Amino acid sequence: MTEPTHDEAHGGTLGARLNWLRAAVLGANDGIVSTAGLVVGVAGATSERAALLTAGLAGLLAGSMSMAAGEYVSVSTQRDSEMAALALEKRELREQPEAELEELTELLEERGLSRDVAREAAEQLTERDALRAHARVELGIDPDDLTNPWHAAWASFLAFTAGALLPLLAIVLPPSGWRVPVTVVSVVAALLLTGWSSARLGAAAAGRAVVRNVGGGVLAMGVTYGVGVLLGAAGVS
């Protein structure tokens, strides 16, 4: 008789993967909305394909590099904080081993273990790898899987670029009279998908998330298109 197997992922690895996936969806969503608003606004002022392509590419590059730089700085700060916390914990384990053992015992007690079981578990974890035990239980850090700023920067850059390419291509490829309608329909469809995806990844109701996502994108395109039309009428283009 075959024993049942259980292959479901557990722990921080699954949570980290979901966070990365959610960040990628939101990065793509930012690329869609910001670039769509930009190119639709320019389209309201001029129908020149060169102007639309220039504006779209400028928005794509500026946005993707800004996202990458911001993510790199943010995650670098987080990594510095994690490294500092691990260094402090290592020093405390060296200078106050008994106090740290008692602290680990109390933390395990707070998670529902009895005093005796918590003490025994703390001693076994300390014997195996004291720093890793305190990092995971006390700090919520996996020393073997610290945040990587370069990974985060590249992920943000690629996600934003992927999202921005849709409105850019939609505005420059169709004939002049179809550019704005094709872009609006394409962007609404993409925002439906990213809104639904982000809601599902966050275990939230998809309906309201989709409405907010699509509504925000349509509002952004409507405002920028109106401004572009006014500027075009005033001869600014």
Short mmCIF file of C-alpha atoms in Angstrom, two decimals:
data_model
loop_
_atom_site.label_atom_id
_atom_site.label_comp_id
_atom_site.label_asym_id
_atom_site.label_seq_id
_atom_site.Cartn_x
_atom_site.Cartn_y
_atom_site.Cartn_z
CA MET A 1 0.00 0.00 0.00
CA THR A 2 1.52 3.30 -1.10
CA GLU A 3 2.03 5.87 1.62
CA PRO A 4 0.42 9.25 1.01
CA THR A 5 2.73 12.03 -0.03
CA HIS A 6 2.48 15.71 0.74
CA ASP A 7 4.34 18.00 -1.65
CA GLU A 8 2.85 21.32 -0.63
CA ALA A 9 5.44 24.06 -0.09
CA HIS A 10 5.66 25.58 3.37
CA GLY A 11 7.41 28.36 5.20
CA GLY A 12 9.07 31.51 4.05
CA THR A 13 10.05 30.20 0.63
CA LEU A 14 6.47 30.08 -0.63
CA GLY A 15 5.72 33.48 0.91
CA ALA A 16 8.81 34.98 -0.68
CA ARG A 17 7.86 33.61 -4.09
CA LEU A 18 4.36 35.02 -3.79
CA ASN A 19 5.77 38.40 -2.76
CA TRP A 20 8.09 38.44 -5.78
CA LEU A 21 5.24 37.45 -8.08
CA ARG A 22 2.95 40.10 -6.62
CA ALA A 23 5.69 42.72 -7.02
CA ALA A 24 6.14 41.69 -10.66
CA VAL A 25 2.41 42.05 -11.34
CA LEU A 26 2.30 45.46 -9.68
CA GLY A 27 5.44 46.57 -11.54
CA ALA A 28 3.86 45.58 -14.85
CA ASN A 29 0.69 47.39 -13.83
CA ASP A 30 2.67 50.57 -13.16
CA GLY A 31 4.31 50.28 -16.57
CA ILE A 32 0.93 49.88 -18.27
CA VAL A 33 -0.77 52.82 -16.55
CA SER A 34 2.08 55.34 -16.63
CA THR A 35 3.05 54.67 -20.24
CA ALA A 36 -0.56 54.52 -21.41
CA GLY A 37 -1.29 57.87 -19.78
CA LEU A 38 1.80 59.36 -21.39
CA VAL A 39 1.24 58.15 -24.97
CA VAL A 40 -2.52 58.81 -24.93
CA GLY A 41 -1.83 62.34 -23.70
CA VAL A 42 0.63 62.92 -26.52
CA ALA A 43 -1.84 61.39 -28.97
CA GLY A 44 -4.37 64.00 -27.88
CA ALA A 45 -1.99 66.72 -29.04
CA THR A 46 -0.47 65.16 -32.16
CA SER A 47 -0.92 62.19 -34.49
CA GLU A 48 2.75 62.05 -35.50
CA ARG A 49 4.00 58.49 -35.05
CA ALA A 50 7.56 59.68 -34.37
CA ALA A 51 6.40 61.90 -31.52
CA LEU A 52 4.35 59.08 -30.01
CA LEU A 53 7.23 56.62 -30.30
CA THR A 54 9.70 59.08 -28.78
CA ALA A 55 7.40 59.89 -25.87
CA GLY A 56 6.60 56.24 -25.26
CA LEU A 57 10.21 55.10 -25.33
CA ALA A 58 11.27 57.95 -23.07
CA GLY A 59 8.53 57.05 -20.59
CA LEU A 60 9.42 53.36 -20.73
CA LEU A 61 13.13 53.92 -20.12
CA ALA A 62 12.67 56.59 -17.48
CA GLY A 63 10.04 54.58 -15.63
CA SER A 64 11.87 51.25 -15.74
CA MET A 65 15.18 52.74 -14.60
CA SER A 66 13.47 54.74 -11.88
CA MET A 67 11.71 51.60 -10.63
CA ALA A 68 14.96 49.62 -10.72
CA ALA A 69 16.93 52.31 -8.88
CA GLY A 70 14.24 52.73 -6.25
CA GLU A 71 13.98 48.99 -5.67
CA TYR A 72 17.76 48.64 -5.46
CA VAL A 73 18.03 51.37 -2.82
CA SER A 74 15.08 50.01 -0.85
CA VAL A 75 16.24 46.40 -0.83
CA SER A 76 19.85 47.42 -0.13
CA THR A 77 18.65 49.22 2.98
CA GLN A 78 16.69 46.15 4.02
CA ARG A 79 19.70 43.90 3.47
CA ASP A 80 21.94 46.25 5.47
CA SER A 81 19.44 46.09 8.32
CA GLU A 82 19.35 42.29 8.15
CA MET A 83 23.14 42.06 8.18
CA ALA A 84 23.37 44.45 11.12
CA ALA A 85 20.76 42.46 13.07
CA LEU A 86 22.61 39.21 12.40
CA ALA A 87 25.93 40.75 13.48
CA LEU A 88 24.37 41.97 16.72
CA GLU A 89 22.80 38.59 17.37
CA LYS A 90 26.12 36.85 16.76
CA ARG A 91 27.84 39.12 19.27
CA GLU A 92 25.13 38.56 21.89
CA LEU A 93 25.38 34.79 21.43
CA ARG A 94 29.13 35.01 22.00
CA GLU A 95 28.94 37.32 25.03
CA GLN A 96 25.67 36.20 26.69
CA PRO A 97 24.94 32.59 25.67
CA GLU A 98 22.75 31.79 28.69
CA ALA A 99 20.64 34.91 28.29
CA GLU A 100 20.18 34.16 24.61
CA LEU A 101 19.17 30.57 25.39
CA GLU A 102 16.57 31.85 27.84
CA GLU A 103 15.33 34.35 25.26
CA LEU A 104 14.92 31.62 22.65
CA THR A 105 13.06 29.48 25.19
CA GLU A 106 10.63 32.31 25.94
CA LEU A 107 10.05 32.96 22.24
CA LEU A 108 9.20 29.30 21.70
CA GLU A 109 6.88 29.41 24.72
CA GLU A 110 5.07 32.37 23.12
CA ARG A 111 4.45 30.13 20.10
CA GLY A 112 2.51 27.67 22.23
CA LEU A 113 5.10 25.23 23.57
CA SER A 114 5.21 24.27 27.23
CA ARG A 115 8.14 25.53 29.28
CA ASP A 116 9.91 22.16 29.36
CA VAL A 117 9.40 21.44 25.67
CA ALA A 118 10.44 24.98 24.74
CA ARG A 119 13.62 24.66 26.80
CA GLU A 120 14.53 21.33 25.26
CA ALA A 121 13.82 22.64 21.75
CA ALA A 122 15.88 25.78 22.41
CA GLU A 123 18.82 23.72 23.60
CA GLN A 124 18.69 21.43 20.58
CA LEU A 125 18.40 24.34 18.16
CA THR A 126 21.29 26.12 19.86
CA GLU A 127 23.49 23.04 19.66
CA ARG A 128 22.73 22.63 15.96
CA ASP A 129 23.10 26.29 14.89
CA ALA A 130 22.45 28.99 17.44
CA LEU A 131 22.67 31.93 15.05
CA ARG A 132 20.28 30.39 12.52
CA ALA A 133 17.82 29.51 15.27
CA HIS A 134 17.75 33.04 16.68
CA ALA A 135 17.67 34.58 13.20
CA ARG A 136 14.59 32.62 12.23
CA VAL A 137 12.69 32.60 15.52
CA GLU A 138 13.64 35.99 16.93
CA LEU A 139 14.35 38.10 13.86
CA GLY A 140 12.31 36.35 11.17
CA ILE A 141 15.38 36.22 8.90
CA ASP A 142 16.75 33.28 6.94
CA PRO A 143 20.56 33.75 6.94
CA ASP A 144 20.81 31.59 3.81
CA ASP A 145 18.26 33.63 1.87
CA LEU A 146 18.93 37.32 2.47
CA THR A 147 17.31 39.85 0.16
CA ASN A 148 19.27 40.59 -3.00
CA PRO A 149 19.07 44.21 -4.26
CA TRP A 150 20.26 43.32 -7.76
CA HIS A 151 17.58 40.68 -8.18
CA ALA A 152 14.96 43.13 -7.01
CA ALA A 153 16.21 45.87 -9.33
CA TRP A 154 16.25 43.64 -12.41
CA ALA A 155 12.82 42.21 -11.56
CA SER A 156 11.33 45.71 -11.28
CA PHE A 157 13.04 46.85 -14.49
CA LEU A 158 11.76 43.87 -16.48
CA ALA A 159 8.24 43.97 -15.01
CA PHE A 160 7.80 47.67 -15.74
CA THR A 161 9.24 47.27 -19.24
CA ALA A 162 6.92 44.36 -20.04
CA GLY A 163 3.91 46.37 -18.93
CA ALA A 164 4.98 49.54 -20.74
CA LEU A 165 5.52 47.76 -24.06
CA LEU A 166 1.80 47.07 -24.45
CA PRO A 167 0.54 50.68 -24.67
CA LEU A 168 3.66 51.71 -26.58
CA LEU A 169 3.05 49.16 -29.33
CA ALA A 170 -0.71 49.76 -29.28
CA ILE A 171 -0.25 53.49 -29.93
CA VAL A 172 2.35 53.30 -32.74
CA LEU A 173 1.34 50.23 -34.76
CA PRO A 174 -2.32 50.88 -35.77
CA PRO A 175 -3.39 53.48 -38.36
CA SER A 176 -3.81 57.04 -37.12
CA GLY A 177 -7.54 56.93 -36.49
CA TRP A 178 -7.39 53.67 -34.54
CA ARG A 179 -4.46 54.42 -32.24
CA VAL A 180 -6.28 55.76 -29.20
CA PRO A 181 -9.20 53.26 -29.32
CA VAL A 182 -6.82 50.30 -29.75
CA THR A 183 -4.64 51.55 -26.91
CA VAL A 184 -7.59 52.07 -24.56
CA VAL A 185 -9.04 48.62 -25.26
CA SER A 186 -5.64 46.94 -24.90
CA VAL A 187 -4.87 48.76 -21.66
CA VAL A 188 -8.28 47.99 -20.15
CA ALA A 189 -7.83 44.29 -20.98
CA ALA A 190 -4.34 44.26 -19.46
CA LEU A 191 -5.53 46.06 -16.33
CA LEU A 192 -8.32 43.54 -15.94
CA LEU A 193 -5.70 40.81 -15.95
CA THR A 194 -3.25 42.51 -13.57
CA GLY A 195 -6.04 43.57 -11.20
CA TRP A 196 -7.40 40.04 -11.07
CA SER A 197 -3.91 38.56 -10.66
CA SER A 198 -2.90 40.87 -7.82
CA ALA A 199 -6.16 40.17 -6.00
CA ARG A 200 -5.76 36.41 -6.34
CA LEU A 201 -2.15 36.53 -5.15
CA GLY A 202 -3.26 38.52 -2.13
CA ALA A 203 -6.20 36.17 -1.46
CA ALA A 204 -8.62 39.10 -1.81
CA ALA A 205 -11.88 39.51 -3.68
CA ALA A 206 -11.13 40.16 -7.35
CA GLY A 207 -14.15 42.30 -8.19
CA ARG A 208 -13.28 45.46 -6.33
CA ALA A 209 -9.58 45.15 -7.13
CA VAL A 210 -10.35 44.94 -10.86
CA VAL A 211 -12.73 47.90 -10.72
CA ARG A 212 -10.17 50.04 -8.89
CA ASN A 213 -7.39 49.01 -11.25
CA VAL A 214 -9.31 49.61 -14.45
CA GLY A 215 -10.94 52.78 -13.11
CA GLY A 216 -7.59 54.28 -12.17
CA GLY A 217 -6.09 53.48 -15.56
CA VAL A 218 -9.06 54.85 -17.50
CA LEU A 219 -9.04 58.01 -15.37
CA ALA A 220 -5.31 58.51 -16.01
CA MET A 221 -5.76 58.11 -19.77
CA GLY A 222 -8.82 60.37 -19.80
CA VAL A 223 -7.08 63.18 -17.94
CA THR A 224 -3.89 63.07 -19.99
CA TYR A 225 -5.80 62.81 -23.26
CA GLY A 226 -7.87 65.86 -22.31
CA VAL A 227 -4.74 67.81 -21.46
CA GLY A 228 -3.16 66.74 -24.75
CA VAL A 229 -6.21 67.84 -26.74
CA LEU A 230 -6.16 71.26 -25.02
CA LEU A 231 -2.45 71.69 -25.65
CA GLY A 232 -2.86 70.62 -29.26
CA ALA A 233 -5.72 73.08 -29.75
CA ALA A 234 -3.57 75.83 -28.28
CA GLY A 235 -0.85 75.06 -30.81
CA VAL A 236 1.67 73.78 -28.29
CA SER A 237 2.36 70.63 -30.31
#
